[in-house]
Amino acid sequence: MTEATTQRTVVPARAAWSAVVRAGETLTITDLHGNQAVDFLAYDAHDTAVRYSAPDTIQAQGNLFLTTGSVLMSNEHTPLMTVIEDAVGRHDTVGGACSKESNTLRYGHHTWSQHACVDNFLAEGAKYGLGKRDVVSNINWYMNVPVEKDGTLGIVDGISAPGLKLTLRAEREVIVLVSNCPQINNPCNGFEPTAVEMSIGAPA
């Protein structure tokens, strides 16, 4: 990328992050250590009722997976962000965000106290007046969720590697919420969550 970087942040393992990305700016996410899922939501910064929509995004491109050229669509079927570079090749739209409730259901009641992505989304979203009803189906960058012909899906070992990046361009001013996934009960983070880097670049 040739843009001047205006903000660069290393997000620790299990932590939350958020930012306002202006129209034309880029957001680059770097998987610093490899095999780390990054849960992601985007909202119109001027009207948060307009937000990322998994069904609109999947329908618009006819694909469950995101990669270079994929456009993140809103619930009004308008573009929010576009993937302009991707070193991995496939990212998940259907696996959802882990929560205390889903952890308990999938992995047992002893996981109830474990931190989860929904907690991160709620903490960061509160800074912008967003609450639980605003946490919709999210993107999982770097997470490997193959979908079989019969609709069966699973969360398996990632296909990322240390240093791999993806870059999005904001098509309008957006609020971005990120949970650097704390999940330790399935392979989405290699059972050991690690740090990622977020970089906001000025328009080309």
Coordinates of N, CA and C in Angstrom, one line a residue:
M1 N 0.8 -1.2 0.0 CA 0.0 0.0 0.0 C 0.9 1.2 0.0
T2 N 0.5 2.3 -0.8 CA 1.3 3.5 -0.9 C 0.7 4.6 -0.1
E3 N -0.5 4.5 0.5 CA -1.1 5.5 1.3 C -0.3 5.8 2.5
A4 N -0.3 7.1 2.9 CA 0.3 7.5 4.2 C -0.6 6.9 5.3
T5 N 0.0 6.3 6.3 CA -0.8 5.7 7.4 C -1.0 6.8 8.4
T6 N -2.3 7.0 8.8 CA -2.7 8.0 9.8 C -2.9 7.4 11.2
Q7 N -3.1 6.1 11.2 CA -3.3 5.4 12.5 C -2.9 4.0 12.4
R8 N -2.1 3.5 13.4 CA -1.7 2.1 13.4 C -1.8 1.6 14.8
T9 N -2.5 0.6 15.1 CA -2.7 0.1 16.4 C -2.5 -1.4 16.4
V10 N -1.8 -1.9 17.4 CA -1.7 -3.4 17.7 C -2.8 -3.7 18.7
V11 N -3.7 -4.6 18.3 CA -4.8 -5.0 19.2 C -4.4 -6.3 19.9
P12 N -4.3 -6.3 21.2 CA -3.9 -7.5 21.9 C -4.8 -8.6 21.7
A13 N -4.3 -9.8 22.0 CA -5.2 -11.0 22.0 C -6.4 -10.7 22.9
R14 N -7.6 -11.1 22.4 CA -8.9 -11.1 23.2 C -9.5 -9.7 23.3
A15 N -8.8 -8.7 22.8 CA -9.2 -7.3 23.0 C -10.2 -6.8 21.9
A16 N -10.8 -5.7 22.3 CA -11.7 -5.0 21.3 C -11.0 -3.8 20.8
W17 N -11.6 -3.3 19.6 CA -11.0 -2.1 19.0 C -12.2 -1.5 18.1
S18 N -12.1 -0.2 18.0 CA -13.1 0.5 17.1 C -12.5 1.7 16.5
A19 N -13.1 2.2 15.4 CA -12.6 3.5 14.8 C -13.7 4.0 13.9
V20 N -13.6 5.3 13.6 CA -14.4 5.8 12.5 C -13.4 5.9 11.3
V21 N -13.8 5.3 10.2 CA -13.0 5.3 8.9 C -13.8 6.2 7.9
R22 N -13.1 7.2 7.5 CA -13.8 8.2 6.6 C -13.9 7.7 5.1
A23 N -14.8 8.2 4.4 CA -14.9 7.8 3.0 C -13.6 7.9 2.2
G24 N -13.2 6.8 1.5 CA -12.0 6.8 0.8 C -10.8 6.3 1.5
E25 N -10.8 6.3 2.9 CA -9.7 5.8 3.7 C -9.7 4.3 3.6
T26 N -8.5 3.7 3.9 CA -8.4 2.3 3.9 C -8.2 1.8 5.3
L27 N -8.6 0.6 5.5 CA -8.4 -0.1 6.8 C -7.7 -1.4 6.5
T28 N -6.5 -1.6 7.0 CA -5.7 -2.8 6.7 C -5.6 -3.6 8.0
I29 N -6.0 -4.9 8.0 CA -5.9 -5.8 9.1 C -4.8 -6.8 8.8
T30 N -3.9 -6.9 9.8 CA -2.7 -7.8 9.6 C -2.8 -8.9 10.7
D31 N -2.8 -10.1 10.2 CA -2.8 -11.3 11.1 C -1.3 -11.5 11.5
L32 N -0.9 -10.9 12.6 CA 0.5 -10.8 13.0 C 1.2 -12.2 13.2
H33 N 0.5 -13.1 13.8 CA 1.1 -14.4 14.2 C 0.5 -15.6 13.5
G34 N -0.6 -15.3 12.7 CA -1.3 -16.4 11.9 C -2.4 -17.1 12.7
N35 N -3.4 -17.5 11.9 CA -4.5 -18.2 12.5 C -5.3 -17.5 13.6
Q36 N -5.5 -16.2 13.4 CA -6.3 -15.5 14.4 C -7.5 -14.9 13.8
A37 N -8.7 -15.3 14.3 CA -10.0 -14.7 13.7 C -10.2 -13.3 14.3
V38 N -10.7 -12.5 13.4 CA -11.0 -11.1 13.7 C -12.5 -10.8 13.4
D39 N -13.3 -10.8 14.4 CA -14.8 -10.5 14.2 C -15.0 -9.0 13.9
F40 N -15.9 -8.7 13.0 CA -16.0 -7.4 12.4 C -17.4 -7.0 12.1
L41 N -17.7 -5.7 12.5 CA -19.0 -5.1 12.1 C -18.8 -3.7 11.6
A42 N -19.6 -3.2 10.7 CA -19.5 -1.8 10.2 C -20.9 -1.2 10.2
Y43 N -20.9 0.1 10.5 CA -22.1 0.9 10.5 C -21.9 2.2 9.8
D44 N -23.0 2.8 9.2 CA -22.9 4.1 8.6 C -22.7 5.1 9.8
A45 N -21.6 5.9 9.8 CA -21.3 6.7 10.9 C -22.3 7.8 11.2
H46 N -23.2 8.1 10.2 CA -24.1 9.2 10.3 C -25.6 8.7 10.6
D47 N -25.7 7.3 10.4 CA -27.0 6.7 10.7 C -26.7 5.2 11.0
T48 N -26.6 4.9 12.3 CA -26.1 3.6 12.6 C -27.2 2.5 12.4
A49 N -28.5 3.0 12.1 CA -29.5 2.0 11.7 C -29.1 1.3 10.4
V50 N -28.2 2.0 9.6 CA -27.7 1.4 8.4 C -26.4 0.7 8.7
R51 N -26.4 -0.6 8.6 CA -25.2 -1.4 9.1 C -25.0 -2.6 8.2
Y52 N -23.8 -3.2 8.4 CA -23.4 -4.4 7.6 C -24.6 -5.4 7.7
S53 N -24.8 -6.0 6.5 CA -25.9 -7.0 6.4 C -25.3 -8.2 5.7
A54 N -25.2 -9.3 6.4 CA -24.7 -10.6 5.8 C -25.5 -11.0 4.7
P55 N -26.9 -11.1 4.8 CA -27.7 -11.5 3.7 C -27.5 -10.7 2.4
D56 N -27.5 -9.3 2.6 CA -27.3 -8.5 1.4 C -26.0 -8.7 0.8
T57 N -25.0 -8.8 1.6 CA -23.6 -9.0 1.1 C -23.5 -10.3 0.3
I58 N -24.0 -11.4 0.9 CA -23.9 -12.7 0.2 C -24.7 -12.7 -1.1
Q59 N -25.9 -12.1 -1.0 CA -26.8 -12.0 -2.2 C -26.2 -11.2 -3.3
A60 N -25.5 -10.1 -3.0 CA -25.0 -9.2 -4.0 C -23.9 -9.8 -4.8
Q61 N -23.1 -10.7 -4.1 CA -21.9 -11.3 -4.8 C -22.1 -12.7 -5.1
G62 N -23.2 -13.3 -4.6 CA -23.5 -14.7 -4.9 C -22.4 -15.7 -4.3
N63 N -21.9 -15.3 -3.2 CA -20.8 -16.1 -2.6 C -20.9 -15.9 -1.1
L64 N -20.7 -17.1 -0.3 CA -20.7 -17.0 1.1 C -19.4 -16.4 1.7
F65 N -18.3 -16.5 0.8 CA -17.0 -16.1 1.3 C -16.6 -14.7 0.7
L66 N -15.7 -14.0 1.5 CA -15.3 -12.7 1.1 C -13.8 -12.8 0.7
T67 N -13.4 -12.0 -0.4 CA -12.1 -11.8 -0.8 C -11.9 -10.6 -1.6
T68 N -10.8 -10.4 -2.3 CA -10.6 -9.2 -3.1 C -11.8 -8.9 -4.0
G69 N -12.3 -7.7 -4.0 CA -13.5 -7.3 -4.8 C -14.8 -7.4 -4.1
S70 N -14.8 -8.1 -3.0 CA -16.1 -8.3 -2.3 C -16.5 -6.9 -1.7
V71 N -17.8 -6.6 -1.8 CA -18.4 -5.3 -1.3 C -19.2 -5.7 -0.1
L72 N -18.9 -5.0 1.1 CA -19.7 -5.2 2.3 C -21.0 -4.3 2.1
M73 N -22.1 -5.0 2.0 CA -23.4 -4.3 1.8 C -24.1 -4.0 3.1
S74 N -24.9 -2.9 3.1 CA -25.7 -2.6 4.2 C -27.1 -3.2 4.1
N75 N -27.9 -3.1 5.2 CA -29.2 -3.6 5.2 C -30.1 -2.8 4.3
E76 N -29.6 -1.7 3.7 CA -30.3 -0.9 2.7 C -29.8 -1.3 1.3
H77 N -29.0 -2.3 1.2 CA -28.3 -2.8 0.0 C -27.5 -1.7 -0.7
T78 N -26.8 -1.0 0.2 CA -25.8 0.1 -0.3 C -24.4 -0.3 0.2
P79 N -23.4 0.1 -0.6 CA -22.0 -0.3 -0.2 C -21.5 0.4 1.0
L80 N -20.9 -0.3 1.9 CA -20.2 0.3 3.1 C -18.7 0.3 2.9
M81 N -18.1 -0.9 2.6 CA -16.7 -1.0 2.4 C -16.4 -2.0 1.3
T82 N -15.3 -1.9 0.7 CA -14.9 -2.9 -0.4 C -13.5 -3.5 -0.1
V83 N -13.4 -4.8 -0.2 CA -12.1 -5.5 0.0 C -11.3 -5.2 -1.3
I84 N -10.2 -4.5 -1.1 CA -9.3 -4.1 -2.3 C -8.1 -4.9 -2.4
E85 N -7.6 -5.5 -1.3 CA -6.5 -6.5 -1.3 C -6.7 -7.5 -0.3
D86 N -6.3 -8.8 -0.6 CA -6.5 -9.9 0.3 C -5.5 -11.0 0.0
A87 N -4.6 -11.2 1.0 CA -3.5 -12.2 0.8 C -4.0 -13.6 1.3
V88 N -5.2 -13.7 1.8 CA -5.6 -15.0 2.3 C -6.5 -15.7 1.3
G89 N -7.5 -15.0 0.8 CA -8.4 -15.6 -0.3 C -9.8 -16.0 0.1
R90 N -10.0 -16.1 1.4 CA -11.4 -16.6 1.8 C -11.7 -16.2 3.2
H91 N -12.8 -15.5 3.5 CA -13.1 -15.1 4.8 C -14.6 -15.4 5.1
D92 N -14.9 -15.7 6.3 CA -16.3 -16.2 6.7 C -17.3 -15.1 6.9
T93 N -18.5 -15.4 6.5 CA -19.7 -14.6 6.7 C -20.8 -15.2 7.6
V94 N -20.7 -16.5 7.9 CA -21.8 -17.2 8.5 C -21.5 -17.8 9.9
G95 N -20.2 -17.8 10.3 CA -19.9 -18.5 11.6 C -20.4 -17.7 12.8
G96 N -20.6 -16.4 12.7 CA -21.1 -15.7 13.8 C -20.1 -15.3 14.9
A97 N -20.5 -14.6 15.9 CA -19.6 -14.2 17.0 C -19.9 -15.1 18.2
C98 N -18.8 -15.5 18.9 CA -18.9 -16.3 20.1 C -19.5 -15.5 21.2
S99 N -20.3 -16.1 22.1 CA -20.9 -15.4 23.2 C -20.9 -16.4 24.4
K100 N -21.1 -15.9 25.6 CA -21.2 -16.7 26.8 C -22.2 -17.8 26.6
E101 N -23.4 -17.4 25.9 CA -24.5 -18.4 25.7 C -24.1 -19.5 24.8
S102 N -23.5 -19.1 23.6 CA -23.1 -20.1 22.6 C -22.0 -21.0 23.1
N103 N -21.0 -20.4 23.9 CA -19.9 -21.2 24.5 C -20.5 -22.3 25.4
T104 N -21.5 -21.9 26.2 CA -22.1 -22.8 27.2 C -22.8 -23.9 26.4
L105 N -23.5 -23.6 25.4 CA -24.3 -24.6 24.6 C -23.3 -25.5 23.9
R106 N -22.2 -25.0 23.3 CA -21.4 -25.8 22.5 C -20.3 -26.6 23.3
Y107 N -19.8 -25.9 24.4 CA -18.6 -26.5 25.0 C -18.8 -26.8 26.5
G108 N -20.0 -26.5 27.1 CA -20.2 -26.8 28.4 C -20.3 -25.6 29.4
H109 N -21.0 -25.8 30.5 CA -21.3 -24.7 31.4 C -20.0 -24.1 32.0
H110 N -18.9 -24.9 32.0 CA -17.7 -24.4 32.6 C -17.1 -23.2 31.8
T111 N -17.6 -23.0 30.6 CA -17.0 -21.9 29.7 C -17.8 -20.6 29.9
W112 N -18.8 -20.6 30.8 CA -19.7 -19.4 30.9 C -18.8 -18.2 31.2
S113 N -17.8 -18.3 32.0 CA -17.1 -17.1 32.5 C -16.0 -16.6 31.5
Q114 N -15.9 -17.4 30.4 CA -14.9 -17.0 29.4 C -15.3 -15.7 28.6
H115 N -14.4 -14.8 28.4 CA -14.7 -13.6 27.6 C -15.0 -14.1 26.1
A116 N -15.9 -13.3 25.5 CA -16.4 -13.6 24.2 C -16.5 -12.4 23.3
C117 N -16.7 -12.6 22.0 CA -16.7 -11.6 21.0 C -17.9 -10.6 21.2
V118 N -19.1 -11.2 21.6 CA -20.2 -10.4 21.9 C -19.9 -9.4 23.0
D119 N -19.2 -9.8 24.0 CA -18.8 -8.8 25.1 C -18.0 -7.7 24.5
N120 N -17.0 -8.0 23.6 CA -16.2 -7.0 23.0 C -17.1 -6.0 22.1
F121 N -18.0 -6.6 21.3 CA -18.8 -5.7 20.5 C -19.7 -4.8 21.4
L122 N -20.2 -5.3 22.4 CA -21.1 -4.5 23.3 C -20.2 -3.4 24.0
A123 N -19.0 -3.7 24.4 CA -18.2 -2.7 25.1 C -17.8 -1.6 24.1
E124 N -17.4 -1.9 22.9 CA -17.0 -0.9 21.9 C -18.2 -0.2 21.3
G125 N -19.2 -0.9 21.1 CA -20.4 -0.3 20.5 C -21.0 0.8 21.4
A126 N -20.9 0.6 22.8 CA -21.5 1.5 23.7 C -20.8 2.9 23.5
K127 N -19.6 3.0 23.0 CA -19.0 4.3 22.8 C -19.7 5.1 21.8
Y128 N -20.5 4.4 20.9 CA -21.2 5.1 19.8 C -22.7 5.0 20.0
G129 N -23.2 4.7 21.2 CA -24.6 4.6 21.5 C -25.2 3.3 21.0
L130 N -24.4 2.3 20.6 CA -24.9 1.0 20.1 C -25.1 0.0 21.3
G131 N -26.2 -0.8 21.2 CA -26.5 -1.8 22.2 C -26.7 -3.1 21.6
K132 N -27.2 -4.0 22.4 CA -27.3 -5.4 22.1 C -28.1 -5.6 20.8
R133 N -29.2 -4.9 20.6 CA -30.0 -5.0 19.4 C -29.3 -4.6 18.1
D134 N -28.2 -3.9 18.3 CA -27.4 -3.4 17.1 C -26.3 -4.4 16.7
V135 N -26.1 -5.5 17.5 CA -25.0 -6.5 17.2 C -25.7 -7.5 16.3
V136 N -25.4 -7.4 15.0 CA -26.0 -8.2 14.0 C -25.0 -9.3 13.6
S137 N -25.4 -10.2 12.6 CA -24.5 -11.2 12.1 C -23.2 -10.5 11.5
N138 N -22.1 -11.0 11.9 CA -20.8 -10.3 11.6 C -19.9 -11.1 10.6
I139 N -18.9 -10.4 10.2 CA -17.8 -11.0 9.4 C -16.8 -11.6 10.3
N140 N -16.2 -12.7 10.0 CA -15.0 -13.3 10.7 C -13.8 -13.3 9.7
W141 N -13.1 -12.2 9.7 CA -11.9 -12.2 8.9 C -10.9 -13.3 9.4
Y142 N -10.3 -14.0 8.4 CA -9.3 -15.1 8.6 C -9.9 -16.4 9.1
M143 N -11.2 -16.4 9.5 CA -11.7 -17.7 10.1 C -12.1 -18.6 9.0
N144 N -11.8 -19.9 9.1 CA -12.0 -20.9 8.1 C -13.3 -21.7 8.5
V145 N -14.4 -21.4 7.8 CA -15.6 -22.1 8.0 C -16.1 -22.7 6.7
P146 N -15.6 -23.9 6.4 CA -16.1 -24.6 5.1 C -17.5 -25.0 5.2
V147 N -18.2 -24.9 4.1 CA -19.7 -25.2 4.0 C -19.8 -26.3 3.0
E148 N -20.4 -27.4 3.5 CA -20.6 -28.6 2.6 C -21.8 -28.4 1.7
K149 N -22.0 -29.3 0.8 CA -23.1 -29.2 -0.2 C -24.5 -29.4 0.6
D150 N -24.5 -30.1 1.7 CA -25.7 -30.3 2.4 C -26.0 -29.2 3.4
G151 N -25.1 -28.2 3.4 CA -25.3 -27.1 4.3 C -24.5 -27.2 5.7
T152 N -23.9 -28.4 5.9 CA -23.1 -28.5 7.1 C -21.9 -27.6 7.1
L153 N -21.7 -27.0 8.2 CA -20.5 -26.1 8.3 C -19.7 -26.5 9.6
G154 N -18.5 -26.1 9.6 CA -17.6 -26.3 10.8 C -16.6 -25.3 10.9
I155 N -16.0 -25.1 12.1 CA -14.9 -24.2 12.3 C -13.7 -25.0 12.4
V156 N -12.8 -24.8 11.5 CA -11.6 -25.7 11.4 C -10.3 -24.9 11.4
D157 N -9.2 -25.5 11.3 CA -7.9 -24.8 11.3 C -7.9 -23.7 10.2
G158 N -7.3 -22.6 10.6 CA -7.3 -21.5 9.7 C -6.4 -21.7 8.5
I159 N -6.5 -20.8 7.5 CA -5.7 -20.9 6.3 C -4.8 -19.6 6.2
S160 N -4.8 -18.8 7.2 CA -3.9 -17.6 7.2 C -2.5 -18.0 7.7
A161 N -1.6 -17.0 7.8 CA -0.3 -17.3 8.2 C 0.3 -15.9 8.7
P162 N 1.4 -16.0 9.5 CA 1.9 -14.7 10.1 C 2.2 -13.7 9.0
G163 N 1.6 -12.5 9.3 CA 1.9 -11.3 8.4 C 0.9 -11.1 7.3
L164 N 0.0 -12.1 7.1 CA -0.9 -11.9 6.0 C -1.9 -10.8 6.2
K165 N -2.3 -10.0 5.2 CA -3.1 -8.8 5.3 C -4.3 -8.8 4.4
L166 N -5.3 -8.0 4.8 CA -6.4 -7.7 3.9 C -6.6 -6.2 4.1
T167 N -7.1 -5.5 3.1 CA -7.3 -4.1 3.1 C -8.7 -3.8 2.5
L168 N -9.4 -3.0 3.3 CA -10.7 -2.5 2.8 C -10.7 -1.0 2.6
R169 N -11.5 -0.6 1.6 CA -11.7 0.9 1.4 C -13.1 1.2 1.8
A170 N -13.2 2.3 2.6 CA -14.5 2.8 3.0 C -15.2 3.5 1.9
E171 N -16.4 3.1 1.6 CA -17.2 3.7 0.5 C -18.1 4.9 1.1
R172 N -18.1 5.0 2.4 CA -18.8 6.1 3.1 C -18.1 6.2 4.4
E173 N -18.4 7.2 5.2 CA -17.8 7.2 6.6 C -18.5 6.1 7.4
V174 N -17.7 5.3 8.0 CA -18.3 4.1 8.8 C -17.6 4.0 10.2
I175 N -18.4 3.5 11.1 CA -17.9 3.1 12.4 C -17.6 1.6 12.2
V176 N -16.4 1.2 12.6 CA -15.9 -0.2 12.5 C -15.8 -0.7 14.0
L177 N -16.4 -1.8 14.3 CA -16.2 -2.5 15.6 C -15.4 -3.8 15.3
V178 N -14.4 -4.1 16.1 CA -13.6 -5.3 16.0 C -13.5 -6.0 17.3
S179 N -13.7 -7.3 17.3 CA -13.3 -8.2 18.4 C -12.2 -9.1 18.0
N180 N -11.0 -8.9 18.6 CA -9.9 -9.8 18.3 C -10.2 -11.1 19.1
C181 N -10.8 -12.1 18.4 CA -11.5 -13.2 19.0 C -10.8 -13.9 20.1
P182 N -11.5 -14.0 21.3 CA -10.8 -14.7 22.4 C -11.1 -16.2 22.5
Q183 N -11.8 -16.7 21.5 CA -12.2 -18.1 21.6 C -11.0 -19.1 21.8
I184 N -11.1 -20.0 22.7 CA -10.1 -21.0 23.0 C -10.6 -22.5 22.9
N185 N -11.9 -22.6 22.5 CA -12.5 -24.0 22.5 C -12.6 -24.6 21.2
N186 N -12.3 -23.9 20.1 CA -12.3 -24.4 18.8 C -11.0 -23.9 18.0
P187 N -10.7 -24.4 16.8 CA -9.5 -24.1 16.2 C -9.4 -22.7 15.5
C188 N -10.4 -21.9 15.7 CA -10.4 -20.6 14.9 C -9.3 -19.7 15.2
N189 N -8.7 -19.8 16.4 CA -7.5 -19.1 16.8 C -6.3 -20.0 17.1
G190 N -6.4 -21.2 16.6 CA -5.3 -22.1 16.9 C -5.3 -22.5 18.4
F191 N -6.4 -22.3 19.1 CA -6.5 -22.5 20.5 C -5.6 -21.6 21.4
E192 N -5.0 -20.6 20.7 CA -4.2 -19.6 21.4 C -4.3 -18.2 20.8
P193 N -5.3 -17.4 21.2 CA -5.5 -16.1 20.6 C -4.2 -15.2 20.6
T194 N -4.0 -14.4 19.6 CA -2.8 -13.6 19.4 C -3.2 -12.2 18.9
A195 N -2.2 -11.3 18.9 CA -2.5 -9.9 18.5 C -2.6 -9.8 17.0
V196 N -3.3 -8.7 16.6 CA -3.5 -8.3 15.2 C -3.2 -6.8 15.1
E197 N -2.9 -6.3 13.9 CA -2.7 -4.9 13.7 C -3.7 -4.3 12.9
M198 N -4.2 -3.1 13.2 CA -5.2 -2.3 12.5 C -4.5 -1.0 12.0
S199 N -4.5 -0.8 10.7 CA -3.9 0.5 10.2 C -5.0 1.2 9.3
I200 N -5.1 2.5 9.6 CA -6.0 3.3 8.8 C -5.1 4.2 7.9
G201 N -5.4 4.1 6.6 CA -4.6 4.9 5.6 C -5.4 6.0 5.0
A202 N -4.7 7.1 4.7 CA -5.4 8.2 4.0 C -5.8 7.8 2.6
P203 N -6.8 8.5 2.0 CA -7.2 8.2 0.6 C -6.0 8.3 -0.4
A204 N -6.0 7.4 -1.4 CA -4.9 7.5 -2.4 C -4.9 8.8 -3.1

